[in-house]
Coordinates of C-alpha atoms in Angstrom, one line a residue:
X1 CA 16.2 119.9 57.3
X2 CA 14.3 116.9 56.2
X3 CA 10.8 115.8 57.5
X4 CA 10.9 112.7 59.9
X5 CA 10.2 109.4 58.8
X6 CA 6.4 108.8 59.6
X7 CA 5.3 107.3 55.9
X8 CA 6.5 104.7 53.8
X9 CA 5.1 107.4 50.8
X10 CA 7.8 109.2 48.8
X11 CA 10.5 107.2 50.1
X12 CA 13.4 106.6 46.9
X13 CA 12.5 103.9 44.7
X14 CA 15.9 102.0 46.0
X15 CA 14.9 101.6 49.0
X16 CA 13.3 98.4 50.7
X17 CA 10.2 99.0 52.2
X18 CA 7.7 96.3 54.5
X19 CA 5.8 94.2 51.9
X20 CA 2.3 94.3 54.2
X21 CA -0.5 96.1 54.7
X22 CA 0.4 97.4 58.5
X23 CA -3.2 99.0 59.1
X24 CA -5.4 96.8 61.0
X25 CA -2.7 93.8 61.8
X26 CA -2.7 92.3 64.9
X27 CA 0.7 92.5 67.5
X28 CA 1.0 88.6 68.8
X29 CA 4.5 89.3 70.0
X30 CA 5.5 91.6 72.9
X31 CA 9.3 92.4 72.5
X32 CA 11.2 93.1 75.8
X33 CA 14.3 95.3 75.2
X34 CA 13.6 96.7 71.7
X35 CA 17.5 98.1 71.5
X36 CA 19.4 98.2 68.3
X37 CA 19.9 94.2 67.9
X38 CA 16.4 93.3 68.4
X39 CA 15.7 96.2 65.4
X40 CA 18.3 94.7 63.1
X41 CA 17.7 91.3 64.0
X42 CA 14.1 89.9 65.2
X43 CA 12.1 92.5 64.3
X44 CA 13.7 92.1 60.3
X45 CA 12.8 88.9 60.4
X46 CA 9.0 89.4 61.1
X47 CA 9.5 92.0 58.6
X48 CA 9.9 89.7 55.7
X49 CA 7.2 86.8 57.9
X50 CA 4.6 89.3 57.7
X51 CA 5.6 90.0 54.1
X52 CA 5.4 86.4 52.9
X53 CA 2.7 85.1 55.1
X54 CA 1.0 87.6 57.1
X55 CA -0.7 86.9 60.2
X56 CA -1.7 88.9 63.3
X57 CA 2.5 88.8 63.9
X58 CA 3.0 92.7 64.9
X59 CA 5.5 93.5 67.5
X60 CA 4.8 95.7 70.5
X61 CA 7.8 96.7 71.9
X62 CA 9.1 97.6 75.5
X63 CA 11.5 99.6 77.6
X64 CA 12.1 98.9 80.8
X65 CA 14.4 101.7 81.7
X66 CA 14.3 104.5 79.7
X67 CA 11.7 105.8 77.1
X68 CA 14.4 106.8 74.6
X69 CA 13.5 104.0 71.7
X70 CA 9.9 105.1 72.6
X71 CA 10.6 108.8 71.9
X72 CA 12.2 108.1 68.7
X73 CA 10.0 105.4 66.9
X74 CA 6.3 106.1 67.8
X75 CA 6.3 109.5 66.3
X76 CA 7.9 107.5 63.5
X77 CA 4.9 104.9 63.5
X78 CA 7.5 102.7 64.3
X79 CA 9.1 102.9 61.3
X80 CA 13.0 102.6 61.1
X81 CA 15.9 101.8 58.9
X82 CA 18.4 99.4 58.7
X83 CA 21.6 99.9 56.9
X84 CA 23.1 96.5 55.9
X85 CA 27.2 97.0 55.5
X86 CA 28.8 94.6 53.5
X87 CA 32.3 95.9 52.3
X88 CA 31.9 99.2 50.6
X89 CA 28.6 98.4 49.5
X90 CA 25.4 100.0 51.9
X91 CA 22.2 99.2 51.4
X92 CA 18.7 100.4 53.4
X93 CA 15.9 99.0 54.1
X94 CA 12.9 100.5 56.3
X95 CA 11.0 97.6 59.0
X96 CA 7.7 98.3 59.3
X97 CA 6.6 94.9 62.0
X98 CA 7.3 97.4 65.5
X99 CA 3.6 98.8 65.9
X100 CA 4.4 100.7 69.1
X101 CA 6.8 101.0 71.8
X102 CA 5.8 101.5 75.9
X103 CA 8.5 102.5 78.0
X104 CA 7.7 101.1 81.9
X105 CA 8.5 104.4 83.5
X106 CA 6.2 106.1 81.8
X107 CA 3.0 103.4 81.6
X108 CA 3.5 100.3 83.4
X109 CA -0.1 99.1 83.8
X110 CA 0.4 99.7 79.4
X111 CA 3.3 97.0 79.4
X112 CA 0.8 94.6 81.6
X113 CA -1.8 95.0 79.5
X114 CA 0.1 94.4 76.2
X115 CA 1.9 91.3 78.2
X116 CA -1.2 89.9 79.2
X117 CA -3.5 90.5 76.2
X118 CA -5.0 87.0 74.6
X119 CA -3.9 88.6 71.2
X120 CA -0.1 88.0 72.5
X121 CA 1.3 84.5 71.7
X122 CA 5.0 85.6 72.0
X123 CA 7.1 87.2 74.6
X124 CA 10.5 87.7 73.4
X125 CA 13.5 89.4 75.4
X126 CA 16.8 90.6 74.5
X127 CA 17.6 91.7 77.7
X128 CA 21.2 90.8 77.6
X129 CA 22.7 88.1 80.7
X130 CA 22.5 90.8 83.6
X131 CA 18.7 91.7 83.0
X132 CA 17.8 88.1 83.8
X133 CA 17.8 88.7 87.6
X134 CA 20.0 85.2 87.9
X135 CA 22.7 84.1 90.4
X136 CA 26.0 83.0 88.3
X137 CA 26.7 80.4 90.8
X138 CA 23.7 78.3 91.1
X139 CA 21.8 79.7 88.3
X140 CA 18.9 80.1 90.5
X141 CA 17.3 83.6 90.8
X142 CA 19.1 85.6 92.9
X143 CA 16.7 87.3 95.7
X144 CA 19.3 89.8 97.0
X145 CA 19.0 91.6 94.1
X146 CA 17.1 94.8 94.2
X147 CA 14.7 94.3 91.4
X148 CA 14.1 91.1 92.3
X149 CA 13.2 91.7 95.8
X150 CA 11.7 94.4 95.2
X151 CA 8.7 92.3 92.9
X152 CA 8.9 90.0 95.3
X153 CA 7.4 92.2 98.1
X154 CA 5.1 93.7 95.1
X155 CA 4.6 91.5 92.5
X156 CA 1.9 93.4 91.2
X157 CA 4.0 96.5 90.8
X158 CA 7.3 94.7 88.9
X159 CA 10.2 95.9 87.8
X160 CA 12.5 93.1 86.6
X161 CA 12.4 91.4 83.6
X162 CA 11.3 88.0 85.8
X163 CA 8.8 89.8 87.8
X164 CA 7.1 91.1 84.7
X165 CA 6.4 87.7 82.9
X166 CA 5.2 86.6 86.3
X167 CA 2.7 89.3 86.9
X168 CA 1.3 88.7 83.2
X169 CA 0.9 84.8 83.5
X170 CA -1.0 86.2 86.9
X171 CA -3.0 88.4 85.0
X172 CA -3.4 86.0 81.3
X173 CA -4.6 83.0 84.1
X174 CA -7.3 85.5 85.5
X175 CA -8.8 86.4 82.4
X176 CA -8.2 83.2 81.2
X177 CA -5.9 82.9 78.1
X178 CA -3.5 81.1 77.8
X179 CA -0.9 79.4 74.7
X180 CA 2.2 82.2 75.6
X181 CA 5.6 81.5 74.3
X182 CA 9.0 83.0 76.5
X183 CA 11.6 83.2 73.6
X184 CA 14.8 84.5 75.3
X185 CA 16.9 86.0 72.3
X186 CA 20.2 86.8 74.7
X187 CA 23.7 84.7 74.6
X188 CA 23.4 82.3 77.6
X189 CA 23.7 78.6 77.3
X190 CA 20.2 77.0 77.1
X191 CA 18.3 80.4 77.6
X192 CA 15.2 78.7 77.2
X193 CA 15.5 76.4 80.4
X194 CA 16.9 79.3 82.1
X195 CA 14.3 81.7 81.8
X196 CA 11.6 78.9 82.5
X197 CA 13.4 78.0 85.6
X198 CA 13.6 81.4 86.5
X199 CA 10.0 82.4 86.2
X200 CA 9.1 79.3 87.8
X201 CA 11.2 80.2 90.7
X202 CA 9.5 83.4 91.7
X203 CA 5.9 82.3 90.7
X204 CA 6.7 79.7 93.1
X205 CA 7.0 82.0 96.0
X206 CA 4.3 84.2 95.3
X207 CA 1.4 82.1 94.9
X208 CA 2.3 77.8 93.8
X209 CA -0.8 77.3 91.9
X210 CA 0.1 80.1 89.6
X211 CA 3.6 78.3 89.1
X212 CA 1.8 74.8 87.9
X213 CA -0.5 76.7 85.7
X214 CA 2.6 78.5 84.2
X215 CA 4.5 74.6 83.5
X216 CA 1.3 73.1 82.3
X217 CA 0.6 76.2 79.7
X218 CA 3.7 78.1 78.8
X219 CA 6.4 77.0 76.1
X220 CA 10.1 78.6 76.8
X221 CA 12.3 77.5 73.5
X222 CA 15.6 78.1 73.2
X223 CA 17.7 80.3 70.7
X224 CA 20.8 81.1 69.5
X225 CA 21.2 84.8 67.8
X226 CA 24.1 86.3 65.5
X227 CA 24.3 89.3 63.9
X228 CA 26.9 91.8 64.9
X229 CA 25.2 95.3 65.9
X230 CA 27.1 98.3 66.4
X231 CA 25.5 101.1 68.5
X232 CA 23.7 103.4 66.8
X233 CA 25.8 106.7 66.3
X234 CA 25.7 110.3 64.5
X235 CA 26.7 108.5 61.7
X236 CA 23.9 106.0 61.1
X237 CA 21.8 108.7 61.8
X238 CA 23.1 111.1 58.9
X239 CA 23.7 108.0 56.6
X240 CA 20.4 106.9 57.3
X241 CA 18.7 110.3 56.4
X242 CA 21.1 110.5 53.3
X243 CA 19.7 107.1 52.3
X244 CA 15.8 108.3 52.7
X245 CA 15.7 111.2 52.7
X246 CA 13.8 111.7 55.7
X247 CA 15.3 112.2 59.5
X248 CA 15.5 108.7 61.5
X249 CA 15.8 109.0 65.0
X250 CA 15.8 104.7 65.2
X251 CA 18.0 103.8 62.5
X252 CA 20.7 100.8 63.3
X253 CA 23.7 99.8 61.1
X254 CA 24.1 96.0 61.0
X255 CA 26.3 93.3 59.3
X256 CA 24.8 91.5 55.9
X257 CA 24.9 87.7 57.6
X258 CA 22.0 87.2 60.5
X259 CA 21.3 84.1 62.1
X260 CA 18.7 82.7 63.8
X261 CA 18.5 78.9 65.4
X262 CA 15.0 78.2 67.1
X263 CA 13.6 75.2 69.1
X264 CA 10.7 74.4 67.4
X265 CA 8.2 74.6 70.6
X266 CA 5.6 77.1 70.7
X267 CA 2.2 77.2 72.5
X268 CA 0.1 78.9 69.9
X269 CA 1.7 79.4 67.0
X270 CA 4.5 81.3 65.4
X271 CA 5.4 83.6 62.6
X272 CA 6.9 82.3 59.2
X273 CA 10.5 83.1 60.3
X274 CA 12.0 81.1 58.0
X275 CA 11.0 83.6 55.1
X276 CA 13.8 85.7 56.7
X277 CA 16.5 82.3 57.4
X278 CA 15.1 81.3 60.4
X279 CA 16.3 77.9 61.1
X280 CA 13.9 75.6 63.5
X281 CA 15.4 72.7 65.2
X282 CA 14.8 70.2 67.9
X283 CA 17.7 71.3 69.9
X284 CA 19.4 74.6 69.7
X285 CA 22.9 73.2 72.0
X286 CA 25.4 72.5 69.5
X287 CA 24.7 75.8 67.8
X288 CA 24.3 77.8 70.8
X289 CA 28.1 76.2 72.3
X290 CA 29.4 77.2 68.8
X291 CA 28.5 81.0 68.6
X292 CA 29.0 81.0 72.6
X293 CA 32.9 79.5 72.2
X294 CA 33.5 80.9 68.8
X295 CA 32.1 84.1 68.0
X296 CA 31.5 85.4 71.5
X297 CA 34.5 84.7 72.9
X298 CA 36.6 85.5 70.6
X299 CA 34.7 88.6 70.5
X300 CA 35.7 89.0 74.2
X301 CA 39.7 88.6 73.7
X302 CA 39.3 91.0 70.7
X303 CA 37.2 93.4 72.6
X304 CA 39.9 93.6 75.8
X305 CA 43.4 93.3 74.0
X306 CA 42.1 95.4 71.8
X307 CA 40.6 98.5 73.9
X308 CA 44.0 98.4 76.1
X309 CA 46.1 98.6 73.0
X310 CA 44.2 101.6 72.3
X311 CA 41.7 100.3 68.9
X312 CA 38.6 101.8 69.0
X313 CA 36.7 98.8 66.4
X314 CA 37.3 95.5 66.1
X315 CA 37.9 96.2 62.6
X316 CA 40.6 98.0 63.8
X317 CA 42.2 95.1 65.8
X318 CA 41.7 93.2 63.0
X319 CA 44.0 95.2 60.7
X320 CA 47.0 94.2 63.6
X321 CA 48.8 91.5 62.4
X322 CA 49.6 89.6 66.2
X323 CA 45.7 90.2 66.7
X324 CA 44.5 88.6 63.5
X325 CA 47.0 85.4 64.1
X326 CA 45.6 85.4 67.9
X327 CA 42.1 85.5 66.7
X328 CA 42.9 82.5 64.3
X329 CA 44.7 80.7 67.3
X330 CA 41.4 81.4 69.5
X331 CA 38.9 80.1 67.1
X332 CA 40.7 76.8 66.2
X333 CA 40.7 76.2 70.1
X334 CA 37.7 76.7 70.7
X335 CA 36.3 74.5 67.8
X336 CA 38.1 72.0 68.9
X337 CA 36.2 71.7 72.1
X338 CA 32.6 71.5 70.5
X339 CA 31.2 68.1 69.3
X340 CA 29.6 68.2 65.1
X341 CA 27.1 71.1 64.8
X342 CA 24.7 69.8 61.8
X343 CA 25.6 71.9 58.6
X344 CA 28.1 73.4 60.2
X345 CA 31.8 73.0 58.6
X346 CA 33.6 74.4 61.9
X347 CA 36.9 75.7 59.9
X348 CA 34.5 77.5 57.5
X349 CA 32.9 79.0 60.3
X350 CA 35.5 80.5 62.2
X351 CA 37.1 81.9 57.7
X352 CA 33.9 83.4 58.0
X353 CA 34.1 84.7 61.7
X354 CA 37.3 85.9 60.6
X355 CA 36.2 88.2 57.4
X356 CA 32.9 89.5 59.9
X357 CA 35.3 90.6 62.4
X358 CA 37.7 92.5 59.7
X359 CA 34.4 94.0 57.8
X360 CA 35.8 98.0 57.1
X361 CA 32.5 98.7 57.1
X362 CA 31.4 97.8 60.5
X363 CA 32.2 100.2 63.5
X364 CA 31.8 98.0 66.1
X365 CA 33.5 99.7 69.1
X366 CA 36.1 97.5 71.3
X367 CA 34.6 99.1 74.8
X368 CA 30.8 98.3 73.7
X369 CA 31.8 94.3 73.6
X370 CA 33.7 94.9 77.1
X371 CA 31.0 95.8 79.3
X372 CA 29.5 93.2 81.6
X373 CA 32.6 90.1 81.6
X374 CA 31.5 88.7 84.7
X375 CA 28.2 87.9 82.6
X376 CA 29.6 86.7 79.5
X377 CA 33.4 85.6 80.4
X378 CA 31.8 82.0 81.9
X379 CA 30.6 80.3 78.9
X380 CA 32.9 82.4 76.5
X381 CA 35.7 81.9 77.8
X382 CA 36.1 79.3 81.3
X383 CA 33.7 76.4 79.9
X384 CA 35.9 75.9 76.6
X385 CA 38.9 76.5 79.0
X386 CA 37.8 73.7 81.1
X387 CA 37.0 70.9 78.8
X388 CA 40.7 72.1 77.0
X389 CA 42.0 71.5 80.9
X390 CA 39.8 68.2 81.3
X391 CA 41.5 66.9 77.3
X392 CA 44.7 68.1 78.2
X393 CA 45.0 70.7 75.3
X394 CA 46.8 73.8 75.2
X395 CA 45.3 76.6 77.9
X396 CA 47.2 79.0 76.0
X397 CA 44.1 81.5 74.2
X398 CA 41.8 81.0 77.1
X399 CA 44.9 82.2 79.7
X400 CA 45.3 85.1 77.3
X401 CA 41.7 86.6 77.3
X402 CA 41.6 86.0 81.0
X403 CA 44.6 88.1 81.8
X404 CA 43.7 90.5 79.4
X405 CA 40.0 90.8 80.9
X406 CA 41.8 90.8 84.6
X407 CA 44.0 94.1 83.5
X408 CA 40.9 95.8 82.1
X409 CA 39.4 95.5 85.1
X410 CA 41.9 97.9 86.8
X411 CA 40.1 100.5 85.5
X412 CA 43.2 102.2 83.7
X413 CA 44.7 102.7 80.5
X414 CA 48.3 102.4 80.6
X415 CA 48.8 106.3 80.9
X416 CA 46.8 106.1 83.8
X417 CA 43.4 107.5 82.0
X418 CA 40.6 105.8 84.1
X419 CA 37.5 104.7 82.5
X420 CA 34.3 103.3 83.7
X421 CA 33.9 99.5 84.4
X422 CA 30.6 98.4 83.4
X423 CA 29.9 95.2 85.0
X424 CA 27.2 94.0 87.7
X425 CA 29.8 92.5 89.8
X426 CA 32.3 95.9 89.5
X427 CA 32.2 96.6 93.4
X428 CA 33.2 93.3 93.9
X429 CA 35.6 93.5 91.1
X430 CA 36.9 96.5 92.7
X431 CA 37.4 94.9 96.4
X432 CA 39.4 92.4 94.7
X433 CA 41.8 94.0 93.3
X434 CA 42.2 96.8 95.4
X435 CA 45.8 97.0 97.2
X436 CA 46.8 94.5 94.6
X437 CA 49.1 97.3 92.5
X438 CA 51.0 96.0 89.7
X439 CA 51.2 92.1 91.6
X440 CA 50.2 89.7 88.9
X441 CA 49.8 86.5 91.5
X442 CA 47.9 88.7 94.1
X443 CA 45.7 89.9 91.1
X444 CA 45.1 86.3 89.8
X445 CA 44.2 84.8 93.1
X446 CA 41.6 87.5 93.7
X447 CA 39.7 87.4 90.8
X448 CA 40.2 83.4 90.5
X449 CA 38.6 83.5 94.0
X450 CA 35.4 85.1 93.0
X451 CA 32.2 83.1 94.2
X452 CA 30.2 81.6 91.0
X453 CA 32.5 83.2 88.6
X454 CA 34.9 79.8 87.1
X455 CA 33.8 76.9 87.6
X456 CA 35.3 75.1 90.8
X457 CA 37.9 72.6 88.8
X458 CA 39.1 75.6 86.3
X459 CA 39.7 77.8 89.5
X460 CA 41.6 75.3 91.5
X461 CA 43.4 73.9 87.9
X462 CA 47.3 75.0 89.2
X463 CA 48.3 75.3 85.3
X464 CA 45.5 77.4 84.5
X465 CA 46.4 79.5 87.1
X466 CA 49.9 80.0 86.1
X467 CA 49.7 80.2 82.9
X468 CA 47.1 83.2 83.3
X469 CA 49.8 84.4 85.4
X470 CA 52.3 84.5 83.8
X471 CA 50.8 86.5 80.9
X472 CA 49.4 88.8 83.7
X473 CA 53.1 90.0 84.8
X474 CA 54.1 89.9 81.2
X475 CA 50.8 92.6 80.6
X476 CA 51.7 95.0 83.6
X477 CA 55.2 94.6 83.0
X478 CA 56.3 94.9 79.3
X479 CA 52.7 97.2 78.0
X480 CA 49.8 95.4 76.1
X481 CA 51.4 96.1 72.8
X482 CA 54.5 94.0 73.6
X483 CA 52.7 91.1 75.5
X484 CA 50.4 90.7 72.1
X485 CA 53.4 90.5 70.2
X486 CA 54.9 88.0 72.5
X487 CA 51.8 86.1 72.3
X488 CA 51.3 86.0 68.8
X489 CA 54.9 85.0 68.3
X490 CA 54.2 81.0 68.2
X491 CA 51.6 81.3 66.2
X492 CA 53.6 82.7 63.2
X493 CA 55.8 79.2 62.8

């Protein structure tokens, strides 16, 4: 069996390997949620900073629920690989900008300390939308949720990703530093505001002062992130050691194109992301509405159409004819909401969307993109549908995902194999629909009738309704396989 990958010595001259000196840099970031996108994404790109321009720009990284990233990269010296897929083609690089990982379960008072410490400039999170502790409805925090009330009773003791930043500005404002940048690196609209509103909300009702000192001091840009990672599996771990030689218990698998827009706002500084493609902008909204409506929500069609009619990957779905011509369909809608992204050709965005998706290479698993739709279906999917509804366009794509999302939600494959729903809202998802059987308009109206989840005009749009209806019968009637078919059929004129 190979050794473990601890040292960057007698690695294969092919592969990639951090172009620093890691002893003796300082961390300035603290990473929340150091899964596998943050390792094929952020932490690549302070890879190649650190490479071109140095600085104290070292990532600490953090778990807040488990300590499996921790158990597998600090006895690697956080070393890792990443496995770019392009085509046939594989190539492997080893990230040397994590220094460390803490896992909260196992030293919390750690975490606060690495939050707080004057040497940290940068808090980033990719958390994804259910770990920001918000209310879908008003977009306010929600204080009936555990966590949340929880670190409201203690909020020296936190748990949630809000209650942490909150107990670190407490402690950075006692020991007096200050110049901290929130960078939230998850897909919501205007993530930036959000998590500022957010922390401003619960430092407001544990102690006000603390709240103007965090608005006077703090800087929370917004971003917009793409790069599509698979879960790690067996695979990229055996490819991985194949490629190093040396076992990798952190390895991730990732897509050649990565993107990375940034509002240019920071309180004390910043790494030299653009030696990796950053791209730093006043405003990161037109972007951010492209990926959101393009990418992500075709992403979520793909990801439920799909996973009924039994295809494991999207490159799988992909390969299905009906699928491919409704992906095409759903793009060109959705572009045609958004107002001109600078230096973005829209139709060459969504040929490229279209070849990511289709990659052979990439394993990217239909159920992994299906988890948590309450979360992402609102600025996926309803907002495009909306201003469609508000221009009079067709409501055709955005009925389809819906109703295709809505069946998923049963729980059940069509031969009655049930599966987990992953969602934050799945007990209210589940009172719905229950006692609802195979009733397409009962279905509808239950799920249309959940609190914060469309907004109001969509919900009461009678057109909308129907027309998600109607594809909803067609789905529990005819089988997945056929109401795709039926689907794609205009779009082959």
């Amino acid at each position: 069996m190979s050794a473990r990958l601890t040292t960057l010595d007698g690695l294969p001259a092919g592969i990639r390997t951090p172009g620093f000196e890691r002893r003796g840099r300082g961390a300035g970031i603290v990473h929340l949620g150091v899964g596998a996108f943050h390792r094929a994404h952020q932490a690549v790109y302070t890879d190649d900073a650190l490479a071109r321009s140095g600085g104290d720009w070292m990532i600490i990284g953090v778990s807040l629920r488990s300590c499996d990233v921790a158990e597998a990269l600090n006895p690697q010296a956080g070393l890792y690989t990443v496995q770019v897929r392009g085509g046939e083609k594989i190539s492997a690089r080893v990230v040397g900008s994590i220094a460390k990982v803490l896992a909260v379960p196992r030293e919390p008072a750690a975490v606060l300390d690495a939050l707080a410490a004057p040497s940290t400039r940068i808090v980033s999170l990719t958390v994804t939308e259910k770990g920001y502790g918000f209310d879908p409805a008003t977009g306010a925090l929600d204080r009936s949720r555990p966590d949340i009330a929880a670190d409201l009773a203690e909020p020296d003791r936190p748990r949630s990703v809000v209650g942490h930043l909150v107990a670190a500005f407490a402690q950075r404002r006692a020991r007096g530093a200050t110049g901290l940048t929130v960078l939230s690196c998850d897909n919501l609209p205007g993530n930036g505001e959000l998590v500022r509103r957010l922390v401003l909300d619960f430092a407001r009702e544990v102690d006000r002062d603390l709240a103007c000192w965090i608005a006077e001091t703090a800087r929370f840009p917004s971003t917009m992130v793409d790069r599509i990672t698979p879960a790690t599996s067996d695979e990229t771990l055996a490819e991985a050691e194949r490629a190093t030689g040396r076992v990798d218990m952190a390895a991730v698998e990732t897509e050649a194109f990565s993107q990375w827009v940034i509002e240019d706002d920071f309180a004390a500084g910043r790494p030299d992301w653009e030696a990796g493609g950053a791209l730093f902008v006043a405003s990161v909204a037109p972007y951010e509405k492209m990926k959101l409506r393009m990418l992500n929500g075709a992403h979520s069609m793909i990801a439920y159409a799909g996973f009924l009619a039994g295809h494991e990957h999207v490159r799988d779905v992909m390969a299905h004819e009906a699928m491919r011509l409704l992906v095409e369909r759903h793009l060109r809608d959705a572009a045609r909401t958004l107002d001109p992204v600078p230096g973005i050709a829209l139709p060459d965005y969504a040929a490229r969307l279209m070849e990511r998706f289709a990659n052979p290479a990439i394993a990217h698993r239909t159920e992994q993109i299906a988890i948590d739709g309450t979360q992402k279906l609102p600025q996926r999917v309803f907002e495009p549908a909306l201003a469609a509804f508000e221009a009079g366009w067709s409501l055709d794509s955005y009925a389809f995902a819906t109703a295709m999302w809505i069946r998923f939600v049963l729980g059940r494959t069509e031969d009655g194999r049930a599966y987990t729903l992953h969602d934050p809202r799945a007990a209210a998802l589940a009172a719905a629909t229950d006692g609802h059987g195979d009733d397409a308009g009962a279905l509808a109206n239950a799920v249309f009738g959940l609190d914060g989840l469309m907004p109001a005009r969509l919900a009461q749009a009678r057109a909308f309704r129907d027309a998600v209806e109607t594809r909803l019968a067609r789905i529990l009637k005819d089988g997945v396989a056929a109401a795709i078919t039926r689907e794609a059929m205009p779009c082959r004129v």
